[in-house]
XYZ file of C-alpha atoms in Angstrom:
318
model
C 12.719 -4.070 -5.836
C 10.826 -2.052 -8.747
C 11.445 1.942 -8.940
C 9.233 4.579 -8.981
C 8.611 4.871 -12.919
C 8.363 1.048 -13.225
C 5.435 1.024 -10.430
C 3.575 3.875 -12.172
C 3.473 1.750 -15.362
C 1.637 -1.107 -13.566
C -1.038 1.118 -12.574
C -4.050 2.863 -14.131
C -4.452 6.459 -13.267
C -7.567 7.545 -11.323
C -8.904 9.376 -14.151
C -11.287 9.647 -17.005
C -10.519 7.115 -19.560
C -9.362 8.450 -22.870
C -8.681 5.903 -25.089
C -12.509 4.929 -24.939
C -13.318 7.899 -27.567
C -10.145 8.696 -29.600
C -11.949 8.349 -32.671
C -11.690 10.245 -36.188
C -15.335 10.684 -35.886
C -17.241 10.744 -32.731
C -20.734 8.911 -32.538
C -23.568 11.091 -32.146
C -24.108 11.927 -28.858
C -20.895 10.779 -27.348
C -19.523 14.033 -26.051
C -23.029 14.559 -23.946
C -22.573 11.114 -22.859
C -18.832 11.733 -21.750
C -20.420 14.754 -20.079
C -22.858 12.922 -17.906
C -20.387 10.409 -17.317
C -17.604 12.634 -16.188
C -20.395 14.081 -14.129
C -21.173 11.012 -11.885
C -17.557 9.611 -11.983
C -16.701 10.029 -8.573
C -19.690 8.595 -7.228
C -19.384 5.474 -9.809
C -15.557 5.045 -8.365
C -16.458 5.581 -4.916
C -19.011 2.888 -4.754
C -16.685 0.452 -6.532
C -13.646 1.374 -3.897
C -15.827 0.692 -1.167
C -17.271 -2.000 -2.328
C -14.273 -4.012 -3.612
C -11.279 -2.483 -1.536
C -8.907 -2.163 -4.475
C -7.950 0.863 -6.744
C -7.201 -1.249 -9.713
C -10.803 -3.484 -9.600
C -12.907 -0.321 -8.981
C -11.057 1.130 -12.018
C -11.857 -1.860 -14.218
C -15.721 -1.214 -12.757
C -15.797 2.256 -13.943
C -14.652 1.445 -17.426
C -17.166 -1.453 -17.672
C -20.022 1.130 -16.660
C -18.552 3.353 -19.049
C -19.272 0.831 -21.859
C -22.546 0.076 -20.673
C -23.490 3.649 -20.867
C -22.053 4.312 -24.235
C -24.100 1.224 -25.719
C -27.377 1.728 -23.726
C -30.187 3.822 -25.069
C -29.412 6.929 -23.310
C -32.969 8.715 -24.742
C -34.814 6.336 -22.845
C -32.777 6.823 -19.460
C -34.736 9.547 -17.530
C -32.175 9.764 -14.297
C -28.587 9.067 -15.379
C -27.245 9.395 -11.991
C -29.635 6.489 -10.728
C -28.654 4.434 -14.252
C -24.857 4.616 -13.329
C -25.197 3.960 -9.705
C -27.286 1.009 -10.313
C -24.583 -0.627 -12.802
C -21.663 0.271 -10.807
C -23.624 -1.529 -7.430
C -24.395 -4.357 -9.682
C -21.155 -5.061 -11.142
C -19.660 -4.374 -8.029
C -21.730 -6.870 -6.295
C -20.560 -9.639 -9.066
C -17.019 -8.679 -8.855
C -16.986 -9.133 -4.950
C -17.769 -12.339 -5.079
C -15.046 -13.537 -7.411
C -12.851 -11.400 -5.429
C -13.236 -13.108 -2.274
C -12.451 -16.091 -4.014
C -9.095 -14.824 -4.839
C -8.417 -13.706 -1.409
C -8.855 -17.145 0.143
C -5.573 -17.734 -1.814
C -4.149 -14.803 -1.225
C -0.532 -15.285 0.752
C -0.964 -13.711 4.148
C -3.249 -11.019 5.430
C -4.985 -8.751 2.745
C -5.116 -5.379 3.022
C -7.434 -2.541 1.298
C -5.365 -0.922 -1.467
C -4.710 2.768 -0.078
C -5.563 5.441 -2.173
C -4.126 9.180 -2.011
C -7.436 11.281 -0.511
C -5.743 14.675 -0.982
C -4.711 13.785 -4.353
C -8.719 12.377 -5.094
C -10.798 14.492 -2.466
C -13.675 13.593 -4.649
C -13.530 9.879 -3.133
C -14.305 11.073 0.412
C -17.712 11.208 1.696
C -19.713 13.560 4.166
C -19.250 10.797 6.947
C -15.108 11.159 6.348
C -14.253 7.835 8.245
C -16.145 5.432 6.107
C -12.746 5.056 3.660
C -10.091 4.104 6.844
C -8.598 0.800 6.329
C -10.298 -0.413 9.980
C -13.598 0.125 8.398
C -13.120 -1.368 4.932
C -11.817 -4.597 6.735
C -14.924 -4.623 8.785
C -17.059 -4.492 5.486
C -15.457 -7.628 4.676
C -17.534 -9.334 6.793
C -20.533 -8.743 5.215
C -22.202 -10.460 2.602
C -22.279 -8.494 -1.119
C -25.893 -7.478 -0.985
C -25.381 -6.347 2.724
C -22.123 -4.257 1.975
C -23.716 -2.881 -0.955
C -26.936 -1.610 1.180
C -24.741 -0.239 3.637
C -22.657 1.643 1.797
C -25.000 3.282 -0.261
C -27.059 4.086 2.965
C -24.446 5.252 4.978
C -21.404 6.398 2.889
C -23.734 7.929 -0.052
C -26.825 8.472 2.092
C -29.667 6.955 -0.438
C -32.855 6.589 0.473
C -33.982 2.976 1.221
C -36.649 3.473 -1.692
C -33.488 4.416 -4.016
C -31.431 1.323 -2.724
C -34.185 -0.916 -3.274
C -34.495 -0.117 -6.722
C -30.550 -0.691 -7.324
C -31.051 -3.851 -5.786
C -34.002 -4.600 -7.559
C -35.609 -5.386 -4.220
C -38.270 -4.038 -1.616
C -37.861 -0.998 0.789
C -38.484 -3.789 3.895
C -35.555 -5.893 2.532
C -33.492 -3.027 2.136
C -33.657 -1.890 5.903
C -33.062 -5.749 7.480
C -30.101 -6.252 5.000
C -28.672 -2.455 6.538
C -30.000 -3.451 10.303
C -27.798 -6.781 9.642
C -24.834 -5.275 8.777
C -25.010 -2.447 11.571
C -25.134 -4.967 13.875
C -22.148 -7.042 12.289
C -19.985 -3.768 12.338
C -20.768 -1.440 15.184
C -19.914 -2.971 18.197
C -16.642 -3.071 16.604
C -16.640 0.557 15.482
C -15.193 3.144 17.821
C -15.978 6.923 17.838
C -13.908 8.842 15.023
C -10.577 10.151 16.792
C -9.630 13.692 15.187
C -6.766 13.726 12.711
C -4.293 15.519 14.373
C -4.337 12.508 17.494
C -3.924 10.138 14.673
C -0.950 11.664 13.361
C 0.909 12.688 16.875
C 0.726 8.406 17.758
C 1.202 7.366 14.421
C 4.374 10.099 14.581
C 4.984 8.438 18.188
C 5.135 5.069 16.980
C 7.414 5.544 13.847
C 9.730 7.294 16.514
C 9.738 4.281 18.847
C 9.911 1.870 15.896
C 12.645 3.378 14.188
C 14.945 3.767 17.657
C 13.554 0.161 18.575
C 12.241 1.669 22.043
C 10.215 -1.078 23.495
C 8.850 0.478 26.574
C 7.290 3.288 24.329
C 6.019 0.812 21.898
C 3.958 -0.890 24.480
C 2.857 2.412 25.781
C 1.449 3.774 22.584
C -0.361 0.223 21.954
C -3.875 -0.928 23.447
C -3.816 -4.033 25.146
C -5.625 -5.987 21.948
C -3.766 -4.409 19.278
C -3.590 -6.046 15.849
C -0.953 -5.639 13.387
C -1.406 -6.673 10.155
C 1.050 -7.112 6.764
C 0.170 -7.230 3.746
C 3.160 -8.524 1.592
C 1.399 -10.765 -0.855
C 4.120 -13.004 -1.021
C 6.099 -10.732 -2.808
C 7.830 -9.416 0.486
C 9.050 -9.880 3.951
C 6.044 -9.858 5.983
C 4.305 -11.418 8.724
C 2.167 -14.267 7.247
C -0.420 -14.419 9.965
C -2.078 -11.189 12.023
C -0.099 -10.702 15.386
C -2.316 -9.727 18.307
C -1.685 -8.157 21.717
C 0.596 -5.055 23.155
C 3.652 -7.434 24.183
C 3.546 -9.702 20.885
C 3.470 -6.648 18.166
C 5.829 -4.228 20.378
C 8.213 -7.435 20.257
C 8.028 -7.748 16.581
C 8.438 -4.207 15.991
C 11.442 -3.840 17.962
C 12.576 -7.015 16.254
C 12.668 -5.681 13.255
C 13.644 -2.279 13.846
C 16.995 -3.759 13.784
C 16.976 -3.769 9.871
C 13.882 -2.915 8.587
C 14.326 1.205 8.835
C 18.181 1.113 7.280
C 18.120 3.845 4.424
C 14.512 4.234 4.633
C 13.170 7.742 3.598
C 9.522 8.742 5.172
C 6.936 10.892 3.309
C 3.719 11.734 4.784
C 0.696 10.799 2.940
C -3.262 11.280 3.246
C -4.254 7.735 2.477
C -7.973 6.793 2.629
C -8.670 9.859 4.737
C -6.211 9.113 7.549
C -2.604 10.279 8.056
C -0.143 7.391 6.568
C 3.856 7.347 5.442
C 5.163 5.879 2.214
C 8.210 4.577 2.634
C 11.263 4.272 0.158
C 14.700 2.855 0.170
C 17.302 4.442 -2.138
C 14.266 6.572 -4.215
C 12.477 3.571 -4.448
C 8.787 3.311 -2.670
C 7.983 -0.009 -1.307
C 5.465 0.500 1.303
C 2.697 2.328 3.184
C 1.956 2.252 7.037
C -0.960 3.438 8.815
C -2.673 3.098 12.178
C -6.005 3.044 13.743
C -6.135 5.259 16.680
C -9.042 4.706 19.369
C -9.556 6.916 22.539
C -7.119 4.147 24.134
C -4.404 4.491 21.426
C -3.086 2.491 18.787
C -5.698 -0.859 18.174
C -4.469 -1.490 14.881
C -1.271 -1.442 13.109
C -1.505 -1.780 8.942
C 1.858 -2.690 6.825
C 1.224 -2.692 3.332
C 4.048 -4.064 1.994
C 3.362 -5.220 -1.271
C 4.768 -2.923 -3.771
C 1.955 -3.916 -6.339
C -0.578 -2.323 -4.386
C 0.541 1.383 -3.550
C 0.801 2.516 -6.711
C -1.818 5.000 -6.534
C -0.507 6.582 -3.355
C 3.016 6.646 -5.562
C 1.268 7.993 -8.610
C -0.479 11.129 -6.356
C 3.214 11.876 -4.291
C 5.081 11.914 -7.742
C 2.623 14.402 -9.598
């Protein structure tokens, strides 16, 4: 198990890259280019993260957009915001296609990489629930272009005409993309639950899980609850989704005999929802979150792949 400091050295910070302009003599116009890029960087990262579900991949994409912005004839760009959003979206579509090929070979369930939204509030949109783990997993069902159109429309409220420009399409086609995406997603989306209720149910779940209270666990879970554990082949984790109240409750009860030994909990705000960072002997190793509906907990997310919790670990350590 890696230490907190080791985790920090393996992950890029979610900040403006510095190395790109550390030169003794800056090229003409670089300061202005940097100022424009810094202004729009949160939107670029927000698009990339919602498209890819990975902080690392989103940061790599942001770096690529910066390089393109540096190299372009910026005097010919009438709307920098449109240029940068277009570059980010098109790069994300290409990146998502290769990312999906990698995920097909992923060991066990794949979960989106958590990001601490208290430390990075600029990633949130006005909608508020479009960063949740359950929602990002639903987005995985869409084609790359459907996902791009839906994200731009729903998360960032882009007009259809502008989305058409970004996707090099037409408004009619874009409306169809968003409509198809909505049809894929809306049947499984539930009305947002207040953050306070999410935390109360997560607290109750953790108490029952740590004490091994089987009856309490079952009372908190919906009949069709799904438990997903992302270990990436690097940690002890269920290799398949566990489905159903009884099965999930029995699993959580069974692991309670050893999983929580010497474990400390730190509350965080991951992806706009309450979550806990787990540490053992000072070393962070997991993030746990749940999705809550009016009927109870319908998803339990166990991110036990230490390589994917660096953004949350870094935020807690600041």
